[in-house]
């Protein structure tokens, strides 16, 4: 029964995120897990956490199979095995949370539910977001994008929002299970935090700067088979040119990731003639190559064309999709599977913003916008954000919606408008509060037009990143540990007196 409850709790957690947005289920889900952990042994809590993780990630990131098999041409058995191993790995994090809090089983149950479990949960979410290149999907805070808690995002980012929501789950479990006066006071405290989020809705850390920019986003819904067919390359480029030809009132035209399925240095004179004579500046995804000594380097890049060419090279590459980690180990297996994967070079970590339409843009490619700290260097120097993506790898799954939700959170954290161009849909203009002003449907050709307003200034989160959350979590855990140490010392003294 308890195992089934852990599975159910993990499964319903996913419904709190896009495209469902049933955010209260996230609190219910985690409170059920905390309830199970309260009386469980460390070993039992480890097991319940692992089962919870298997259900949550098994449902929430099942789209990995589509990426690997349907579009990556990995054999079905290998894709199932790879996805299974990936889910088995990331499920270790909720399991580890169960184990760590389980080691404190003899301590005050109210403090465990309301402080310890939420703190360890968010700390491990933070680690999961960067450890072994990171996998930040289904971090709890994302579910609260359309709630008052999202107004805490400019202060401490997704993990601060996640911490308050995890504490809300702990308080709910305490109210149901303990029914103590401390649980009531905790509920009042959580209500105050939610109220603070509501009050902060009127607070802005940044200001409008300069004139609005007229933007056009071209979404051509190019199939993956056509894109990398050399015979189709010129037709694809011509289609983008034709779709952009009438956008004469736009200041900026944006095409998606790898919109041009060719190297930048290989583009012909007709392409450059069109771009240079069009009144708008252009930003587009393209491949870039250069030679460094004896090595040929290949980049997944974004180019902006103004009076000159500016480049951004993708830094946070997809393991096994864009590069091979531990190639000495996995190379023979990948050769055996004959998988058509690329071997890109990562760009520098701190690249300067791209210049286009007289403004600076903090640029990200595909899932780079899922990593909140990756873009802070650029955002400090930019008035706008821009992401180009190729979401065809995820098919008609949860992933494109989850990715849009994370992109919206980046806009809310930084108080910057984000222009998001995706080949197969959900191209969007996201306002500085994380709302979607307009978007294009999935799997259709579309041209999205809109006006975006640059902003100046930086939010506390852009300035300091996750420091505030880590200090909060660390402080709560240190206070708890010191309290337990004092109580243990008092018990030992009492035992000595009794003896």
PDB file of C-alpha atoms in Angstrom, residues 196-465:
ATOM      1  CA  UNK A 196       4.634  38.255   0.241  1.00  0.00           C
ATOM      2  CA  UNK A 197       4.649  36.788  -3.255  1.00  0.00           C
ATOM      3  CA  UNK A 198       1.331  38.461  -3.944  1.00  0.00           C
ATOM      4  CA  UNK A 199       2.617  41.832  -2.646  1.00  0.00           C
ATOM      5  CA  UNK A 200       5.797  41.566  -4.725  1.00  0.00           C
ATOM      6  CA  UNK A 201       3.697  41.434  -7.891  1.00  0.00           C
ATOM      7  CA  UNK A 202       3.847  45.231  -7.931  1.00  0.00           C
ATOM      8  CA  UNK A 203       7.654  45.305  -7.525  1.00  0.00           C
ATOM      9  CA  UNK A 204       9.982  45.770 -10.482  1.00  0.00           C
ATOM     10  CA  UNK A 205      13.760  45.516 -10.221  1.00  0.00           C
ATOM     11  CA  UNK A 206      14.341  46.677 -13.794  1.00  0.00           C
ATOM     12  CA  UNK A 207      13.215  49.572 -15.967  1.00  0.00           C
ATOM     13  CA  UNK A 208      12.238  50.075 -19.583  1.00  0.00           C
ATOM     14  CA  UNK A 209      15.095  51.407 -21.658  1.00  0.00           C
ATOM     15  CA  UNK A 210      15.134  52.734 -25.197  1.00  0.00           C
ATOM     16  CA  UNK A 211      12.596  52.259 -27.950  1.00  0.00           C
ATOM     17  CA  UNK A 212      10.552  49.106 -28.577  1.00  0.00           C
ATOM     18  CA  UNK A 213      11.770  46.718 -31.277  1.00  0.00           C
ATOM     19  CA  UNK A 214       9.534  45.237 -33.960  1.00  0.00           C
ATOM     20  CA  UNK A 215      10.297  41.512 -34.216  1.00  0.00           C
ATOM     21  CA  UNK A 216       9.390  38.798 -36.700  1.00  0.00           C
ATOM     22  CA  UNK A 217       9.922  35.111 -35.892  1.00  0.00           C
ATOM     23  CA  UNK A 218       9.882  32.649 -38.784  1.00  0.00           C
ATOM     24  CA  UNK A 219       8.785  29.112 -37.870  1.00  0.00           C
ATOM     25  CA  UNK A 220       8.994  26.881 -40.943  1.00  0.00           C
ATOM     26  CA  UNK A 221       8.306  23.436 -39.426  1.00  0.00           C
ATOM     27  CA  UNK A 222      11.086  21.736 -41.407  1.00  0.00           C
ATOM     28  CA  UNK A 223      11.220  17.954 -40.976  1.00  0.00           C
ATOM     29  CA  UNK A 224      14.403  16.459 -39.574  1.00  0.00           C
ATOM     30  CA  UNK A 225      14.749  14.241 -42.651  1.00  0.00           C
ATOM     31  CA  UNK A 226      14.702  17.256 -44.976  1.00  0.00           C
ATOM     32  CA  UNK A 227      16.914  19.431 -42.843  1.00  0.00           C
ATOM     33  CA  UNK A 228      19.958  17.183 -43.051  1.00  0.00           C
ATOM     34  CA  UNK A 229      19.384  16.077 -46.635  1.00  0.00           C
ATOM     35  CA  UNK A 230      22.063  17.933 -48.595  1.00  0.00           C
ATOM     36  CA  UNK A 231      19.804  18.085 -51.651  1.00  0.00           C
ATOM     37  CA  UNK A 232      17.171  19.982 -49.628  1.00  0.00           C
ATOM     38  CA  UNK A 233      19.515  22.531 -48.080  1.00  0.00           C
ATOM     39  CA  UNK A 234      19.105  25.287 -50.645  1.00  0.00           C
ATOM     40  CA  UNK A 235      15.317  24.878 -50.789  1.00  0.00           C
ATOM     41  CA  UNK A 236      15.104  25.238 -46.992  1.00  0.00           C
ATOM     42  CA  UNK A 237      17.159  28.422 -47.081  1.00  0.00           C
ATOM     43  CA  UNK A 238      14.991  29.818 -49.899  1.00  0.00           C
ATOM     44  CA  UNK A 239      11.862  29.069 -47.860  1.00  0.00           C
ATOM     45  CA  UNK A 240      13.214  31.135 -44.965  1.00  0.00           C
ATOM     46  CA  UNK A 241      14.124  33.931 -47.338  1.00  0.00           C
ATOM     47  CA  UNK A 242      10.644  33.896 -48.903  1.00  0.00           C
ATOM     48  CA  UNK A 243       8.946  33.892 -45.499  1.00  0.00           C
ATOM     49  CA  UNK A 244      11.034  36.908 -44.475  1.00  0.00           C
ATOM     50  CA  UNK A 245      10.800  38.904 -47.682  1.00  0.00           C
ATOM     51  CA  UNK A 246       7.623  40.768 -46.712  1.00  0.00           C
ATOM     52  CA  UNK A 247       8.678  41.541 -43.138  1.00  0.00           C
ATOM     53  CA  UNK A 248       9.807  45.015 -44.165  1.00  0.00           C
ATOM     54  CA  UNK A 249       8.553  46.836 -41.058  1.00  0.00           C
ATOM     55  CA  UNK A 250      10.426  44.627 -38.624  1.00  0.00           C
ATOM     56  CA  UNK A 251      13.654  45.740 -36.952  1.00  0.00           C
ATOM     57  CA  UNK A 252      14.705  42.160 -36.281  1.00  0.00           C
ATOM     58  CA  UNK A 253      13.948  38.797 -37.908  1.00  0.00           C
ATOM     59  CA  UNK A 254      14.752  35.595 -36.026  1.00  0.00           C
ATOM     60  CA  UNK A 255      15.060  32.060 -37.424  1.00  0.00           C
ATOM     61  CA  UNK A 256      15.332  28.917 -35.226  1.00  0.00           C
ATOM     62  CA  UNK A 257      18.256  26.730 -34.186  1.00  0.00           C
ATOM     63  CA  UNK A 258      20.186  25.363 -37.192  1.00  0.00           C
ATOM     64  CA  UNK A 259      17.593  26.983 -39.452  1.00  0.00           C
ATOM     65  CA  UNK A 260      20.336  27.035 -42.057  1.00  0.00           C
ATOM     66  CA  UNK A 261      21.514  23.427 -42.379  1.00  0.00           C
ATOM     67  CA  UNK A 262      24.964  24.421 -43.575  1.00  0.00           C
ATOM     68  CA  UNK A 263      28.172  26.054 -42.427  1.00  0.00           C
ATOM     69  CA  UNK A 264      28.227  29.830 -42.261  1.00  0.00           C
ATOM     70  CA  UNK A 265      31.227  30.055 -44.569  1.00  0.00           C
ATOM     71  CA  UNK A 266      29.417  27.930 -47.158  1.00  0.00           C
ATOM     72  CA  UNK A 267      26.455  30.265 -47.734  1.00  0.00           C
ATOM     73  CA  UNK A 268      26.214  31.628 -51.251  1.00  0.00           C
ATOM     74  CA  UNK A 269      26.118  35.186 -52.560  1.00  0.00           C
ATOM     75  CA  UNK A 270      22.321  35.153 -53.071  1.00  0.00           C
ATOM     76  CA  UNK A 271      21.765  34.563 -49.359  1.00  0.00           C
ATOM     77  CA  UNK A 272      24.099  37.386 -48.301  1.00  0.00           C
ATOM     78  CA  UNK A 273      22.632  39.731 -50.896  1.00  0.00           C
ATOM     79  CA  UNK A 274      19.129  39.200 -49.476  1.00  0.00           C
ATOM     80  CA  UNK A 275      20.167  39.584 -45.849  1.00  0.00           C
ATOM     81  CA  UNK A 276      22.291  42.671 -46.454  1.00  0.00           C
ATOM     82  CA  UNK A 277      19.639  44.470 -48.502  1.00  0.00           C
ATOM     83  CA  UNK A 278      16.716  43.672 -46.193  1.00  0.00           C
ATOM     84  CA  UNK A 279      15.958  46.579 -43.807  1.00  0.00           C
ATOM     85  CA  UNK A 280      15.858  44.268 -40.750  1.00  0.00           C
ATOM     86  CA  UNK A 281      18.749  42.730 -38.871  1.00  0.00           C
ATOM     87  CA  UNK A 282      18.800  38.922 -38.908  1.00  0.00           C
ATOM     88  CA  UNK A 283      19.509  36.377 -36.163  1.00  0.00           C
ATOM     89  CA  UNK A 284      19.582  32.700 -37.129  1.00  0.00           C
ATOM     90  CA  UNK A 285      20.904  29.324 -36.078  1.00  0.00           C
ATOM     91  CA  UNK A 286      23.733  27.990 -38.230  1.00  0.00           C
ATOM     92  CA  UNK A 287      26.716  25.634 -38.104  1.00  0.00           C
ATOM     93  CA  UNK A 288      30.154  27.152 -37.752  1.00  0.00           C
ATOM     94  CA  UNK A 289      33.583  25.622 -38.299  1.00  0.00           C
ATOM     95  CA  UNK A 290      37.146  26.715 -37.761  1.00  0.00           C
ATOM     96  CA  UNK A 291      40.579  25.185 -37.583  1.00  0.00           C
ATOM     97  CA  UNK A 292      42.622  25.334 -34.397  1.00  0.00           C
ATOM     98  CA  UNK A 293      46.084  23.950 -34.977  1.00  0.00           C
ATOM     99  CA  UNK A 294      45.627  20.467 -36.406  1.00  0.00           C
ATOM    100  CA  UNK A 295      42.041  20.168 -35.110  1.00  0.00           C
ATOM    101  CA  UNK A 296      38.818  21.006 -36.943  1.00  0.00           C
ATOM    102  CA  UNK A 297      36.304  22.554 -34.555  1.00  0.00           C
ATOM    103  CA  UNK A 298      32.559  22.522 -35.187  1.00  0.00           C
ATOM    104  CA  UNK A 299      30.021  24.659 -33.307  1.00  0.00           C
ATOM    105  CA  UNK A 300      26.255  24.836 -32.957  1.00  0.00           C
ATOM    106  CA  UNK A 301      25.962  28.595 -33.332  1.00  0.00           C
ATOM    107  CA  UNK A 302      23.791  31.654 -33.627  1.00  0.00           C
ATOM    108  CA  UNK A 303      24.747  34.445 -36.004  1.00  0.00           C
ATOM    109  CA  UNK A 304      23.446  37.984 -35.988  1.00  0.00           C
ATOM    110  CA  UNK A 305      23.899  40.064 -39.126  1.00  0.00           C
ATOM    111  CA  UNK A 306      23.939  43.824 -38.712  1.00  0.00           C
ATOM    112  CA  UNK A 307      26.654  45.923 -40.299  1.00  0.00           C
ATOM    113  CA  UNK A 308      28.880  42.973 -39.410  1.00  0.00           C
ATOM    114  CA  UNK A 309      28.489  39.332 -38.283  1.00  0.00           C
ATOM    115  CA  UNK A 310      28.320  38.506 -34.564  1.00  0.00           C
ATOM    116  CA  UNK A 311      28.490  34.921 -33.308  1.00  0.00           C
ATOM    117  CA  UNK A 312      27.434  32.961 -30.249  1.00  0.00           C
ATOM    118  CA  UNK A 313      28.598  29.341 -29.891  1.00  0.00           C
ATOM    119  CA  UNK A 314      26.529  26.946 -27.796  1.00  0.00           C
ATOM    120  CA  UNK A 315      28.277  26.237 -24.509  1.00  0.00           C
ATOM    121  CA  UNK A 316      26.038  23.738 -22.683  1.00  0.00           C
ATOM    122  CA  UNK A 317      26.037  20.801 -25.102  1.00  0.00           C
ATOM    123  CA  UNK A 318      23.731  17.778 -24.914  1.00  0.00           C
ATOM    124  CA  UNK A 319      25.640  14.661 -23.783  1.00  0.00           C
ATOM    125  CA  UNK A 320      25.502  11.924 -26.453  1.00  0.00           C
ATOM    126  CA  UNK A 321      23.504  14.257 -28.701  1.00  0.00           C
ATOM    127  CA  UNK A 322      26.097  16.939 -29.422  1.00  0.00           C
ATOM    128  CA  UNK A 323      29.225  15.434 -27.938  1.00  0.00           C
ATOM    129  CA  UNK A 324      30.477  12.123 -26.504  1.00  0.00           C
ATOM    130  CA  UNK A 325      31.428  12.163 -22.833  1.00  0.00           C
ATOM    131  CA  UNK A 326      34.031   9.527 -21.969  1.00  0.00           C
ATOM    132  CA  UNK A 327      34.438   8.655 -25.629  1.00  0.00           C
ATOM    133  CA  UNK A 328      37.006   6.006 -24.751  1.00  0.00           C
ATOM    134  CA  UNK A 329      34.192   4.168 -22.950  1.00  0.00           C
ATOM    135  CA  UNK A 330      31.112   4.856 -25.077  1.00  0.00           C
ATOM    136  CA  UNK A 331      32.731   5.195 -28.506  1.00  0.00           C
ATOM    137  CA  UNK A 332      32.732   1.458 -29.367  1.00  0.00           C
ATOM    138  CA  UNK A 333      29.064   1.117 -28.348  1.00  0.00           C
ATOM    139  CA  UNK A 334      28.016   4.150 -30.411  1.00  0.00           C
ATOM    140  CA  UNK A 335      29.952   2.844 -33.411  1.00  0.00           C
ATOM    141  CA  UNK A 336      28.208  -0.516 -33.055  1.00  0.00           C
ATOM    142  CA  UNK A 337      24.803   1.211 -32.990  1.00  0.00           C
ATOM    143  CA  UNK A 338      25.781   3.334 -36.011  1.00  0.00           C
ATOM    144  CA  UNK A 339      24.058   6.383 -34.549  1.00  0.00           C
ATOM    145  CA  UNK A 340      24.298   9.617 -36.573  1.00  0.00           C
ATOM    146  CA  UNK A 341      25.405  11.869 -33.731  1.00  0.00           C
ATOM    147  CA  UNK A 342      27.444  15.029 -33.959  1.00  0.00           C
ATOM    148  CA  UNK A 343      30.676  15.941 -32.232  1.00  0.00           C
ATOM    149  CA  UNK A 344      30.465  19.657 -31.476  1.00  0.00           C
ATOM    150  CA  UNK A 345      32.889  21.820 -29.586  1.00  0.00           C
ATOM    151  CA  UNK A 346      31.535  23.782 -26.622  1.00  0.00           C
ATOM    152  CA  UNK A 347      31.749  27.553 -26.824  1.00  0.00           C
ATOM    153  CA  UNK A 348      33.245  29.581 -23.993  1.00  0.00           C
ATOM    154  CA  UNK A 349      31.242  29.717 -20.765  1.00  0.00           C
ATOM    155  CA  UNK A 350      31.067  33.526 -20.556  1.00  0.00           C
ATOM    156  CA  UNK A 351      30.423  34.865 -24.030  1.00  0.00           C
ATOM    157  CA  UNK A 352      29.307  38.431 -24.567  1.00  0.00           C
ATOM    158  CA  UNK A 353      25.775  39.199 -25.800  1.00  0.00           C
ATOM    159  CA  UNK A 354      24.898  39.371 -29.471  1.00  0.00           C
ATOM    160  CA  UNK A 355      24.201  42.762 -30.992  1.00  0.00           C
ATOM    161  CA  UNK A 356      21.152  43.149 -33.234  1.00  0.00           C
ATOM    162  CA  UNK A 357      18.622  45.900 -33.958  1.00  0.00           C
ATOM    163  CA  UNK A 358      20.725  48.304 -31.902  1.00  0.00           C
ATOM    164  CA  UNK A 359      20.404  46.221 -28.725  1.00  0.00           C
ATOM    165  CA  UNK A 360      22.245  43.539 -26.775  1.00  0.00           C
ATOM    166  CA  UNK A 361      20.684  40.063 -26.532  1.00  0.00           C
ATOM    167  CA  UNK A 362      21.477  37.330 -24.006  1.00  0.00           C
ATOM    168  CA  UNK A 363      21.425  34.307 -26.311  1.00  0.00           C
ATOM    169  CA  UNK A 364      20.821  30.629 -25.594  1.00  0.00           C
ATOM    170  CA  UNK A 365      20.449  27.631 -27.877  1.00  0.00           C
ATOM    171  CA  UNK A 366      17.842  24.944 -27.217  1.00  0.00           C
ATOM    172  CA  UNK A 367      17.903  23.567 -23.681  1.00  0.00           C
ATOM    173  CA  UNK A 368      20.537  26.044 -22.456  1.00  0.00           C
ATOM    174  CA  UNK A 369      17.648  28.133 -21.146  1.00  0.00           C
ATOM    175  CA  UNK A 370      16.809  25.290 -18.738  1.00  0.00           C
ATOM    176  CA  UNK A 371      19.930  26.127 -16.701  1.00  0.00           C
ATOM    177  CA  UNK A 372      19.247  29.282 -14.680  1.00  0.00           C
ATOM    178  CA  UNK A 373      22.870  30.197 -13.969  1.00  0.00           C
ATOM    179  CA  UNK A 374      24.162  29.734 -17.506  1.00  0.00           C
ATOM    180  CA  UNK A 375      22.844  33.011 -18.876  1.00  0.00           C
ATOM    181  CA  UNK A 376      23.520  35.390 -15.979  1.00  0.00           C
ATOM    182  CA  UNK A 377      26.801  36.696 -17.401  1.00  0.00           C
ATOM    183  CA  UNK A 378      25.065  37.779 -20.605  1.00  0.00           C
ATOM    184  CA  UNK A 379      21.880  39.026 -18.939  1.00  0.00           C
ATOM    185  CA  UNK A 380      23.852  41.506 -16.819  1.00  0.00           C
ATOM    186  CA  UNK A 381      24.975  43.075 -20.088  1.00  0.00           C
ATOM    187  CA  UNK A 382      21.741  42.764 -22.102  1.00  0.00           C
ATOM    188  CA  UNK A 383      18.365  44.390 -22.412  1.00  0.00           C
ATOM    189  CA  UNK A 384      16.646  41.359 -23.971  1.00  0.00           C
ATOM    190  CA  UNK A 385      16.886  37.568 -24.144  1.00  0.00           C
ATOM    191  CA  UNK A 386      16.741  35.339 -27.208  1.00  0.00           C
ATOM    192  CA  UNK A 387      16.514  31.573 -27.544  1.00  0.00           C
ATOM    193  CA  UNK A 388      16.580  29.497 -30.730  1.00  0.00           C
ATOM    194  CA  UNK A 389      15.457  25.879 -30.534  1.00  0.00           C
ATOM    195  CA  UNK A 390      14.857  22.689 -32.483  1.00  0.00           C
ATOM    196  CA  UNK A 391      12.022  20.984 -30.601  1.00  0.00           C
ATOM    197  CA  UNK A 392      11.357  18.435 -33.314  1.00  0.00           C
ATOM    198  CA  UNK A 393      13.568  16.065 -31.285  1.00  0.00           C
ATOM    199  CA  UNK A 394      10.769  15.803 -28.721  1.00  0.00           C
ATOM    200  CA  UNK A 395       7.874  15.161 -31.099  1.00  0.00           C
ATOM    201  CA  UNK A 396       4.353  15.654 -29.787  1.00  0.00           C
ATOM    202  CA  UNK A 397       5.305  15.039 -26.152  1.00  0.00           C
ATOM    203  CA  UNK A 398       5.436  16.904 -22.848  1.00  0.00           C
ATOM    204  CA  UNK A 399       8.940  18.234 -23.507  1.00  0.00           C
ATOM    205  CA  UNK A 400       8.196  21.280 -25.749  1.00  0.00           C
ATOM    206  CA  UNK A 401       5.668  22.541 -23.193  1.00  0.00           C
ATOM    207  CA  UNK A 402       8.058  21.902 -20.298  1.00  0.00           C
ATOM    208  CA  UNK A 403      10.796  23.749 -22.193  1.00  0.00           C
ATOM    209  CA  UNK A 404       8.558  26.752 -22.802  1.00  0.00           C
ATOM    210  CA  UNK A 405       7.668  26.796 -19.098  1.00  0.00           C
ATOM    211  CA  UNK A 406      11.367  26.883 -18.161  1.00  0.00           C
ATOM    212  CA  UNK A 407      12.038  29.645 -20.699  1.00  0.00           C
ATOM    213  CA  UNK A 408       9.221  31.676 -19.181  1.00  0.00           C
ATOM    214  CA  UNK A 409      10.789  31.238 -15.754  1.00  0.00           C
ATOM    215  CA  UNK A 410      14.112  32.590 -17.062  1.00  0.00           C
ATOM    216  CA  UNK A 411      12.246  35.709 -18.219  1.00  0.00           C
ATOM    217  CA  UNK A 412      10.607  36.087 -14.789  1.00  0.00           C
ATOM    218  CA  UNK A 413      13.884  35.644 -12.901  1.00  0.00           C
ATOM    219  CA  UNK A 414      15.685  38.248 -14.980  1.00  0.00           C
ATOM    220  CA  UNK A 415      12.786  40.592 -15.791  1.00  0.00           C
ATOM    221  CA  UNK A 416      13.749  40.464 -19.439  1.00  0.00           C
ATOM    222  CA  UNK A 417      11.595  39.881 -22.495  1.00  0.00           C
ATOM    223  CA  UNK A 418      12.536  36.655 -24.267  1.00  0.00           C
ATOM    224  CA  UNK A 419      12.196  36.069 -28.009  1.00  0.00           C
ATOM    225  CA  UNK A 420      11.939  32.330 -28.601  1.00  0.00           C
ATOM    226  CA  UNK A 421      12.184  30.854 -32.116  1.00  0.00           C
ATOM    227  CA  UNK A 422      11.531  27.124 -32.528  1.00  0.00           C
ATOM    228  CA  UNK A 423      11.403  25.168 -35.781  1.00  0.00           C
ATOM    229  CA  UNK A 424       8.318  23.072 -35.020  1.00  0.00           C
ATOM    230  CA  UNK A 425       6.284  25.284 -32.784  1.00  0.00           C
ATOM    231  CA  UNK A 426       5.654  27.176 -29.612  1.00  0.00           C
ATOM    232  CA  UNK A 427       7.764  30.012 -30.941  1.00  0.00           C
ATOM    233  CA  UNK A 428       6.905  32.777 -28.515  1.00  0.00           C
ATOM    234  CA  UNK A 429       7.318  36.313 -27.324  1.00  0.00           C
ATOM    235  CA  UNK A 430       7.563  36.102 -23.542  1.00  0.00           C
ATOM    236  CA  UNK A 431       7.101  39.300 -21.555  1.00  0.00           C
ATOM    237  CA  UNK A 432       9.304  40.459 -18.678  1.00  0.00           C
ATOM    238  CA  UNK A 433       7.011  38.839 -16.102  1.00  0.00           C
ATOM    239  CA  UNK A 434       7.098  35.436 -17.765  1.00  0.00           C
ATOM    240  CA  UNK A 435       3.748  35.665 -19.519  1.00  0.00           C
ATOM    241  CA  UNK A 436       3.351  34.616 -23.148  1.00  0.00           C
ATOM    242  CA  UNK A 437       2.255  37.626 -25.189  1.00  0.00           C
ATOM    243  CA  UNK A 438       1.954  35.581 -28.382  1.00  0.00           C
ATOM    244  CA  UNK A 439       2.969  32.162 -29.660  1.00  0.00           C
ATOM    245  CA  UNK A 440       2.842  30.055 -32.799  1.00  0.00           C
ATOM    246  CA  UNK A 441       1.113  26.632 -32.790  1.00  0.00           C
ATOM    247  CA  UNK A 442       3.039  23.386 -32.991  1.00  0.00           C
ATOM    248  CA  UNK A 443       3.780  21.605 -36.271  1.00  0.00           C
ATOM    249  CA  UNK A 444       2.659  24.472 -38.484  1.00  0.00           C
ATOM    250  CA  UNK A 445       4.421  27.068 -40.572  1.00  0.00           C
ATOM    251  CA  UNK A 446       3.947  30.493 -39.068  1.00  0.00           C
ATOM    252  CA  UNK A 447       5.351  33.996 -38.920  1.00  0.00           C
ATOM    253  CA  UNK A 448       5.001  35.560 -35.482  1.00  0.00           C
ATOM    254  CA  UNK A 449       5.132  39.344 -35.240  1.00  0.00           C
ATOM    255  CA  UNK A 450       5.372  41.409 -32.113  1.00  0.00           C
ATOM    256  CA  UNK A 451       6.896  44.316 -30.247  1.00  0.00           C
ATOM    257  CA  UNK A 452       9.478  43.849 -27.506  1.00  0.00           C
ATOM    258  CA  UNK A 453      10.736  46.391 -25.001  1.00  0.00           C
ATOM    259  CA  UNK A 454      14.381  46.332 -23.814  1.00  0.00           C
ATOM    260  CA  UNK A 455      14.982  46.747 -20.072  1.00  0.00           C
ATOM    261  CA  UNK A 456      17.904  47.870 -17.935  1.00  0.00           C
ATOM    262  CA  UNK A 457      18.976  46.966 -14.420  1.00  0.00           C
ATOM    263  CA  UNK A 458      19.380  43.539 -12.878  1.00  0.00           C
ATOM    264  CA  UNK A 459      17.358  41.522 -10.413  1.00  0.00           C
ATOM    265  CA  UNK A 460      18.897  40.133  -7.203  1.00  0.00           C
ATOM    266  CA  UNK A 461      18.826  36.687  -8.778  1.00  0.00           C
ATOM    267  CA  UNK A 462      20.802  37.798 -11.827  1.00  0.00           C
ATOM    268  CA  UNK A 463      23.276  39.533  -9.499  1.00  0.00           C
ATOM    269  CA  UNK A 464      23.793  36.691  -6.999  1.00  0.00           C
ATOM    270  CA  UNK A 465      22.336  33.536  -8.500  1.00  0.00           C
TER     271      UNK A 465
END
